[in-house]
Amino acid sequence: MKKKVYIAYTGGTIGMQQVDGRYQPVPNFLQSLMAANPAFQHRQLPDYHISQYDPLLDSPNMTPADWSRIARDICHHYDAYDGFIVLHGTDTMAYSASALAFMLEGLGKPVIFTGSQIPLCEIRNDAQENLIASLLLAANYTIPEVCLYFHKKLFRGCRVVKVDAAGFDAFDSPNCHPLAELGISVEINWALVRPLPTHTLALHELATPGDVGALRLYPGMSARILENILQPPLRGLILETYGAGNAPDNDREFLRVLAQAASRGVVIVDCTQCLRGTVDLTKYATGSALADAGVISGYDMTPEAALTKLAYLLSVYDDVTAVKTKMQADLRGELTPNVHTA
Ligand code: ASP
């Protein structure tokens, strides 16, 4: 029996066409290109079904409502397919892949996000390889995770960041090795792949994702700006700090504003602006001052993973202490357990 793969086509460059000199998603254009291309009829490919979303989106236009739609769609077709592909624009793909990783608990089949930097309609493109490799991986390897495939590498979805606006090597997961690398052979890093779940798939919708935000620290940021963003309805903030998780400890007002929000129950999570490495709030006085103010460590999570994880936890738990505990625990492979130093 041929394996079956479900493709949720949400939009993105991969299926775009030039209209008035600019790339735009055009309904049915991708499908017509695939139908005319013998590579997509190859006998080694699984059977696949493409479900085209309406409207097709350039991914900066996506919101958490779109994450819900994708997650519901996968759950709805879960039993009928061996694996899933989400065709998605690259700009916000790291956010969507992270969100889905938390929303789909107990995933037992691969869900692979992919897209491209150059659309399939161009003669020189990365769309064909990314899509064909994703089809083969989704059909033939039981990797029970939300993943992202790009340029010969399969990454864990809740570990990726978009690192290049133009290159084919657009994604990286700086704190986690790829789950698979595709050269002459397909090398799966099985030691890293998460085990099959012991319970059935559960969908967790994000209740009020808009109540979680992110703020990148910069030298001279005023306490007033921080105070403004920490006002209700905000319930959680990813504070993107310097280096090992440091922020100014010589600005009393800045620390007071943080402590006041934390005591009101706002969950403030410290993630580093650095691409690689971890937050360690015990290392410098400028880090421990944040811990004293009630900020918790995001360890080596990407800001994308931390933001979507916090939205997920605030949907699932009423109790702020439970949210903080789970935020610092490894739920889907999004943080490295042995970097827990603070
Ligand atoms: N702007 C596009 C998007 O994110 C870029 C891409 O797909 O590569 O939808």
Coordinates of C-alpha atoms and ligand atoms in Angstrom, one line a residue:
M1 CA 0.0 0.0 0.0
K2 CA 1.3 3.4 -0.9
K3 CA 1.8 5.9 1.9
K4 CA -0.5 8.9 2.1
V5 CA 0.6 12.5 2.9
Y6 CA -1.7 15.4 3.5
I7 CA -0.5 18.8 2.4
A8 CA -2.0 21.9 4.0
Y9 CA -1.1 24.7 1.6
T10 CA -1.3 27.9 3.5
G11 CA 0.6 30.2 1.1
G12 CA 4.1 31.5 0.9
T13 CA 6.7 32.1 -1.8
I14 CA 6.7 28.4 -2.9
G15 CA 3.5 28.8 -4.9
M16 CA 3.7 32.5 -5.7
Q17 CA 3.5 34.1 -9.2
Q18 CA 4.6 37.5 -10.4
V19 CA 1.7 39.9 -10.6
D20 CA 2.5 43.5 -11.6
G21 CA 6.2 42.8 -10.9
R22 CA 5.6 41.5 -7.4
Y23 CA 5.3 38.0 -6.0
Q24 CA 1.8 37.1 -4.7
P25 CA 0.1 33.9 -3.8
V26 CA -2.3 32.9 -6.6
P27 CA -4.9 30.1 -6.0
N28 CA -4.3 26.8 -7.9
F29 CA -1.0 28.0 -9.5
L30 CA 1.2 25.7 -7.4
Q31 CA -1.1 22.7 -8.2
S32 CA -1.0 23.4 -11.9
L33 CA 2.8 23.6 -11.9
M34 CA 3.1 20.3 -9.9
A35 CA 0.6 18.6 -12.3
A36 CA 2.8 19.6 -15.3
N37 CA 6.1 18.5 -13.6
P38 CA 7.0 14.8 -14.0
A39 CA 9.0 14.9 -10.7
F40 CA 5.8 15.2 -8.8
Q41 CA 4.3 12.1 -10.5
H42 CA 7.4 9.9 -9.7
R43 CA 6.4 6.4 -8.5
Q44 CA 8.7 6.7 -5.4
L45 CA 6.6 9.5 -4.0
P46 CA 3.7 8.8 -1.7
D47 CA 0.1 9.6 -2.7
Y48 CA -0.6 13.1 -1.6
H49 CA -3.6 15.4 -1.3
I50 CA -3.2 19.2 -1.4
S51 CA -5.7 21.2 0.6
Q52 CA -5.5 24.8 -0.5
Y53 CA -6.4 27.4 2.1
D54 CA -8.5 30.4 1.3
P55 CA -7.1 33.0 1.2
L56 CA -3.5 31.9 0.5
L57 CA -1.3 34.0 2.7
D58 CA 2.0 35.7 2.6
S59 CA 3.1 34.6 6.1
P60 CA 3.5 38.1 7.7
N61 CA -0.3 38.2 7.4
M62 CA -0.7 35.1 9.6
T63 CA -2.1 35.3 13.1
P64 CA -2.6 32.7 15.9
A65 CA -6.1 32.1 14.3
D66 CA -4.2 30.6 11.4
W67 CA -2.2 28.3 13.7
S68 CA -5.5 27.1 15.0
R69 CA -6.8 26.4 11.6
I70 CA -3.7 24.4 10.6
A71 CA -3.8 22.4 13.9
R72 CA -7.5 21.7 13.5
D73 CA -7.0 20.6 9.9
I74 CA -4.3 18.2 10.9
C75 CA -6.3 16.7 13.7
H76 CA -9.3 16.3 11.4
H77 CA -7.3 14.3 8.9
Y78 CA -5.0 12.6 11.4
D79 CA -6.2 9.0 11.1
A80 CA -6.4 9.0 7.3
Y81 CA -2.7 10.0 6.5
D82 CA 0.8 8.7 7.4
G83 CA 2.3 12.2 7.5
F84 CA 1.6 15.9 7.1
I85 CA 3.2 18.8 5.3
V86 CA 2.4 22.4 5.9
L87 CA 3.4 24.6 3.0
H88 CA 4.0 28.0 4.5
G89 CA 5.8 31.3 3.9
T90 CA 9.3 31.4 5.5
D91 CA 8.9 34.8 7.2
T92 CA 6.8 33.5 10.2
M93 CA 7.4 29.8 9.7
A94 CA 9.4 29.5 12.9
Y95 CA 6.5 30.9 14.9
S96 CA 3.9 28.6 13.3
A97 CA 6.1 25.5 13.7
S98 CA 6.7 26.3 17.3
A99 CA 3.0 27.0 18.0
L100 CA 1.9 23.8 16.4
A101 CA 4.5 21.8 18.4
F102 CA 2.8 22.9 21.6
M103 CA -0.8 22.9 20.3
L104 CA -0.5 19.2 19.1
E105 CA 0.2 17.1 22.2
G106 CA 0.8 13.4 21.8
L107 CA 1.7 13.7 18.1
G108 CA 2.6 10.2 16.7
K109 CA 3.2 11.2 13.0
P110 CA 5.5 13.7 11.3
V111 CA 4.2 17.2 10.6
I112 CA 6.7 19.0 8.3
F113 CA 6.7 22.7 7.6
T114 CA 8.4 23.7 4.4
G115 CA 8.4 26.4 1.8
S116 CA 11.0 28.1 -0.4
Q117 CA 13.0 31.2 -1.1
I118 CA 12.3 31.0 -4.8
P119 CA 8.9 29.9 -6.1
L120 CA 8.4 26.7 -8.0
C121 CA 7.5 28.7 -11.2
E122 CA 11.1 29.8 -11.6
I123 CA 13.6 27.6 -13.4
R124 CA 16.2 27.9 -10.6
N125 CA 14.3 27.3 -7.4
D126 CA 14.6 25.5 -4.0
A127 CA 10.9 24.7 -4.0
Q128 CA 11.0 21.4 -5.8
E129 CA 13.7 19.9 -3.6
N130 CA 12.2 21.1 -0.4
L131 CA 8.8 19.7 -1.3
I132 CA 9.9 16.4 -2.6
A133 CA 12.2 15.7 0.3
S134 CA 9.4 16.7 2.7
L135 CA 7.1 14.3 1.0
L136 CA 9.6 11.4 1.3
L137 CA 10.3 12.2 4.9
A138 CA 6.7 12.6 5.9
A139 CA 5.8 9.3 4.2
N140 CA 8.6 7.0 5.2
Y141 CA 10.0 8.0 8.6
T142 CA 8.0 7.9 11.8
I143 CA 9.3 11.1 13.3
P144 CA 6.6 12.0 15.8
E145 CA 7.3 15.7 15.9
V146 CA 6.5 19.0 14.3
C147 CA 9.5 19.6 12.1
L148 CA 10.7 22.1 9.5
Y149 CA 12.5 21.0 6.4
F150 CA 14.7 23.4 4.5
H151 CA 17.8 23.0 2.3
K152 CA 18.7 19.4 3.0
K153 CA 18.0 19.6 6.8
L154 CA 15.1 18.5 8.9
F155 CA 14.9 20.6 12.1
R156 CA 12.8 20.3 15.2
G157 CA 10.1 22.9 14.6
C158 CA 10.3 24.5 18.1
R159 CA 14.0 25.1 17.7
V160 CA 14.3 26.9 14.5
V161 CA 15.0 30.5 13.6
K162 CA 15.0 32.2 10.2
V163 CA 18.6 33.3 9.8
D164 CA 18.8 34.4 6.2
A165 CA 16.4 36.5 4.2
A166 CA 17.8 35.5 0.9
G167 CA 19.9 32.3 1.0
F168 CA 18.6 28.8 0.4
D169 CA 20.0 28.0 3.9
A170 CA 17.3 30.1 5.4
F171 CA 16.8 28.3 8.7
D172 CA 19.0 27.0 11.5
S173 CA 18.4 25.5 15.0
P174 CA 21.4 26.9 16.8
N175 CA 20.9 25.0 20.0
C176 CA 19.8 21.6 18.6
H177 CA 21.3 19.4 16.0
P178 CA 19.1 18.7 12.9
L179 CA 16.8 15.7 13.2
A180 CA 18.0 14.6 9.7
E181 CA 20.4 15.6 7.0
L182 CA 19.9 14.6 3.4
G183 CA 23.0 14.0 1.3
I184 CA 23.5 11.0 -0.9
S185 CA 21.7 9.1 1.8
V186 CA 19.1 10.2 4.3
E187 CA 20.7 10.3 7.8
I188 CA 18.2 10.4 10.6
N189 CA 19.5 11.4 14.0
W190 CA 17.3 8.8 15.8
A191 CA 19.0 9.5 19.2
L192 CA 17.5 13.0 19.0
V193 CA 14.1 12.1 17.7
R194 CA 11.4 12.1 20.4
P195 CA 9.8 8.8 21.4
L196 CA 6.3 7.8 20.2
P197 CA 3.7 9.2 22.5
T198 CA 1.9 6.9 25.0
H199 CA -1.4 8.7 24.7
T200 CA -3.6 9.9 21.8
L201 CA -3.3 13.2 20.0
A202 CA -4.9 16.2 21.8
L203 CA -5.4 19.6 20.4
H204 CA -4.8 22.6 22.6
E205 CA -6.3 25.8 21.2
L206 CA -4.5 29.0 22.3
A207 CA -7.1 31.0 24.4
T208 CA -5.8 34.5 24.3
P209 CA -2.5 34.5 22.4
G210 CA -2.7 38.3 22.0
D211 CA -2.1 38.7 25.8
V212 CA 1.5 37.5 25.4
G213 CA 4.2 39.8 23.9
A214 CA 7.9 40.1 23.3
L215 CA 10.3 43.0 23.9
R216 CA 13.8 43.3 22.7
L217 CA 16.0 45.2 25.2
Y218 CA 18.3 47.9 23.9
P219 CA 20.7 50.3 25.6
G220 CA 18.8 53.2 27.1
M221 CA 15.3 51.6 27.0
S222 CA 13.2 53.6 29.5
A223 CA 11.4 52.1 32.4
R224 CA 8.3 53.9 31.1
I225 CA 8.3 51.9 27.9
L226 CA 8.7 48.7 29.8
E227 CA 5.9 49.8 32.2
N228 CA 3.5 50.5 29.3
I229 CA 3.9 47.1 27.6
L230 CA 3.5 45.3 31.0
Q231 CA 0.0 46.8 31.4
P232 CA -3.1 44.6 31.2
P233 CA -4.2 42.8 29.2
L234 CA -0.6 41.5 29.0
R235 CA -0.2 38.3 31.0
G236 CA 3.2 37.1 29.7
L237 CA 6.3 38.8 28.3
I238 CA 9.4 37.4 26.5
L239 CA 12.1 39.8 27.5
E240 CA 15.0 39.5 25.0
T241 CA 18.1 40.4 26.9
Y242 CA 21.8 40.5 26.4
G243 CA 24.3 37.7 26.4
A244 CA 23.7 35.2 29.2
G245 CA 20.3 36.8 30.0
N246 CA 21.6 40.2 31.4
A247 CA 19.8 43.6 31.7
P248 CA 20.8 46.8 33.5
D249 CA 20.9 46.4 37.2
N250 CA 21.8 50.1 37.8
D251 CA 18.3 51.3 36.8
R252 CA 16.2 50.9 39.9
E253 CA 13.1 52.0 38.2
F254 CA 13.5 49.4 35.5
L255 CA 13.8 46.6 38.1
R256 CA 10.9 48.0 40.1
V257 CA 8.6 48.0 37.1
L258 CA 9.5 44.3 36.4
A259 CA 9.1 43.3 40.0
Q260 CA 5.7 45.0 40.2
A261 CA 4.4 43.3 37.1
A262 CA 5.7 39.9 38.3
S263 CA 4.0 40.4 41.6
R264 CA 0.7 41.1 39.7
G265 CA 1.1 37.7 38.1
V266 CA 2.6 38.7 34.7
V267 CA 5.0 35.9 33.7
I268 CA 8.2 37.4 32.4
V269 CA 10.6 35.1 30.6
D270 CA 14.2 35.9 29.9
C271 CA 15.5 34.8 26.5
T272 CA 18.9 35.9 25.1
Q273 CA 19.2 38.0 21.9
C274 CA 22.2 35.7 21.1
L275 CA 21.5 33.1 18.4
R276 CA 23.4 30.4 20.3
G277 CA 23.8 29.6 24.0
T278 CA 21.7 29.8 27.1
V279 CA 20.4 32.2 29.7
D280 CA 22.1 31.7 33.1
L281 CA 20.8 34.1 35.7
T282 CA 23.4 33.1 38.2
K283 CA 26.4 34.2 36.2
Y284 CA 26.3 38.0 36.5
A285 CA 24.8 40.5 38.9
T286 CA 23.0 42.0 36.0
G287 CA 21.2 38.6 35.5
S288 CA 20.5 37.8 39.1
A289 CA 18.9 41.2 39.5
L290 CA 16.3 40.1 37.0
A291 CA 15.8 36.8 38.9
D292 CA 15.3 38.8 42.1
A293 CA 12.6 40.9 40.4
G294 CA 10.7 37.7 39.5
V295 CA 11.9 37.1 36.0
I296 CA 12.3 33.5 35.0
S297 CA 14.9 31.9 32.8
G298 CA 14.0 30.9 29.2
Y299 CA 17.3 28.9 29.1
D300 CA 18.2 28.1 25.5
M301 CA 14.7 28.5 24.0
T302 CA 14.3 30.6 20.9
P303 CA 12.1 33.7 21.4
E304 CA 9.7 32.2 18.9
A305 CA 9.4 29.0 20.9
A306 CA 9.2 30.9 24.2
L307 CA 6.4 33.2 23.0
T308 CA 4.2 30.4 21.6
K309 CA 4.9 28.1 24.6
L310 CA 3.9 30.9 27.0
A311 CA 0.7 31.5 25.1
Y312 CA 0.0 27.7 25.2
L313 CA 0.7 27.4 29.0
L314 CA -1.5 30.4 29.8
S315 CA -4.3 28.7 27.9
V316 CA -3.9 25.4 29.7
Y317 CA -3.1 26.5 33.3
D318 CA -4.9 29.1 35.5
D319 CA -2.2 28.9 38.1
V320 CA 0.8 31.2 37.5
T321 CA 3.1 29.0 39.5
A322 CA 2.3 26.1 37.3
V323 CA 2.9 28.2 34.2
K324 CA 6.3 29.2 35.5
T325 CA 7.3 25.7 36.4
K326 CA 6.2 24.3 33.0
M327 CA 7.8 27.2 31.2
Q328 CA 11.2 26.1 32.5
A329 CA 10.6 22.4 31.8
D330 CA 11.2 20.6 28.5
L331 CA 7.8 19.8 27.0
R332 CA 8.5 19.2 23.2
G333 CA 12.3 19.2 23.0
E334 CA 12.3 23.1 22.9
L335 CA 15.0 23.5 25.6
T336 CA 18.0 21.5 26.6
P337 CA 17.5 20.0 30.0
N338 CA 21.1 19.9 31.1
V339 CA 21.5 23.7 30.7
H340 CA 19.3 24.2 33.7
T341 CA 21.7 26.2 35.8
A342 CA 19.6 28.9 37.4
Ligands
ASP1 N1 7.1 36.7 2.4 C1 7.1 35.3 2.1 C2 6.3 34.6 3.2 O1 6.7 34.4 4.3 C3 8.5 34.8 2.1 C4 8.7 33.3 1.8 O2 7.7 32.5 1.8 O3 9.8 32.9 1.7 O4 5.2 34.2 3.0

